[in-house]
């Protein structure tokens, strides 16, 4: 009897209409805190101004792309866009999600309604993506206004940033299920800061010695940066396929880990 | 394999229901039925398996063995459909601390896919019902324990559930707050809502439950109405004796023939008898001088003591 | 009530962590920033139009700037969430003031703790700078003092402000609209004279620009004629901040 029952036990598949209600909950919360959402846009913009233009004036046009030198701001802007997609997704999932999961026990209450664990995961990731999309769209408009966009391929930059956001939201949600306490978040930061600094964000990957280049290639942010930079500068090549596949696979893996672990944590 | 539909008129039907966590058997093959319109209780100490049972009924924990049907459906395959018709008051309030009082009810109604207009109306009505209308726009955190509990109960009622599950509804509340909660639950019962609750307070079980099961160490040890359980497992009256701790007298043989049963607890002695006053007088005649004596009616506490040899609240 | 406290406490800790995690900021973060920006970006700049910045390598230019900017961040973290937690959420001070301790003791205690944290952070950072070989002058160790002073010039006024707050809402605004912009645009990453005129003016009104200029002069050995003014500005901010903190804390805690 026990054997047949556990064999029948299976996860409730997600439904978009159910997950949408969790997104609605978040919009109700942030209607009051809209300034918080807007100010999240400020940091990447400041980085763009400080590094792209401030430091850019010192760098000049020493970066060569497709055989022609480009201004440093053109080079660094898509990287700032990618970093902000990563930061937004990680903060929303790893930090806020953990807070709701472990401290306010929000999901224990949600799961007493028709919503299931998969709906919760889908809803939270969708919300993170929604915020990320807002920032990405805003950022690309600023880039256009500052003349940092060099190609019509840039139209695809927003969906590309969404993909990057999805990857990090999925990984962040999975990470949140492993976090035991706030101290563990230092570990999350110990991963995030090097990702931000060493993913060919500020200078081309070719500046690294050969073996280090291979290490940088492992960084998901590197692939996001590469993807966005290719689109906004119009240097489209076959390596993009690799970037896309890497991000999709990592996102799917994160989602699978998150769903399995959440199922076990919430539905004991 | 697909589960065969379980046919029963009972709202909840359980046979051989078990729950195992790794090595721990939390619920051990229990049988019970909850009929429509009744208030049904699980009485037992902490760790008896009450919460595990409630979580299985609430479709957030899969049974490890046995049969369970809720509202005539299978909790494993029909979780969302069952939960749509349940109201759940968990042991911890789990309110949404980031949202205001009324937003808690509104968003919860939306989780049940209730249209916004209706959700707003239900929110107003329920805040009225639990006497929190004047706190509608407030943050949740500063509310008192009793208010939070009432808000949690209101939240559980948002979908007009046929079946209301309450896990320790008044644990941790002061007496006044408890009575207010009991009063609201009593009104719901009058309206025909089926109520299932767990408690380790015998007075709560006696006040609210038409029928209850006594759980201990993962098993059901007795079941019936509170009155019937007391009649069956206890005497009409109880004589409670307290003796000086410094010089406890020798009591050997002193209670002979005075009571059906004697329980010697660390702090007092209980004599189960049909006539407490008579037993006290007889005891006095035998030269026993307790520091204090008290004659009272039997309660579920006594039933529990009889069945398990332990007190409900350690 | 204990639940409420725990909730708010963790809330406070959450924001501290998201800001960056205090230990992490003090060592690993400068190390990584100097490696990525000082060395990596520095190699681009050395082959760029200017090659050197204010007469030194980009790494030597950046390191003292980051030193001062880092103590600013530490001061912000230490004087916002932990302080309001003690005033409002945990009521630690109420307990302290029930003993012979005075409000003046409390303020002095908080400022001392801040100075201690800043000393730790600045010293560790300075060691990292030695590691990177960016110390070029005999007076360089004085840059540690300058960094501590810069931290106090931010921390003391923020402490005074925190004592007037009932919620933590304003802190993320300070972080996003003052600390982060200063960190990025306040002279650590590129010379202030590159900024538009108006922003230059604003930058020089804040302690950070002065702290950066002074620390940079000391570690590169190119002390400017305005060094005295820089030091005075820092001292003035710190002193006025401490006085203000005494006033606002007194107002808040002696009701």
CSV table of C-alpha atoms in Angstrom, one decimal, chain B residues 2 6-7 17 59 72 90 99 109 113 121 134 142 145 181 215 222 225 233 239 246 257-258 275 298 312:
chain,number,residue,atom,x,y,z
B,2,UNK,CA,-4.7,5.9,-11.1
B,6,UNK,CA,-13.3,6.4,-2.9
B,7,UNK,CA,-17.0,6.3,-2.3
B,17,UNK,CA,-3.9,6.6,7.1
B,59,UNK,CA,-3.4,18.3,0.5
B,72,UNK,CA,-15.0,12.8,-2.1
B,90,UNK,CA,-2.4,26.8,10.2
B,99,UNK,CA,0.9,43.6,2.8
B,109,UNK,CA,-9.2,35.7,-2.4
B,113,UNK,CA,-9.4,33.1,-8.6
B,121,UNK,CA,-16.7,42.6,-1.0
B,134,UNK,CA,-11.0,49.6,11.8
B,142,UNK,CA,1.8,45.5,15.1
B,145,UNK,CA,-1.7,37.9,18.7
B,181,UNK,CA,-12.2,33.2,18.6
B,215,UNK,CA,-4.5,10.9,19.6
B,222,UNK,CA,-10.4,6.7,21.6
B,225,UNK,CA,-18.5,12.8,21.7
B,233,UNK,CA,-13.3,6.5,30.4
B,239,UNK,CA,-11.4,14.4,44.0
B,246,UNK,CA,8.0,18.8,52.8
B,257,UNK,CA,-12.5,1.2,48.5
B,258,UNK,CA,-13.0,5.0,48.2
B,275,UNK,CA,-19.3,11.2,44.7
B,298,UNK,CA,-14.4,14.8,35.1
B,312,UNK,CA,-2.1,16.6,27.9
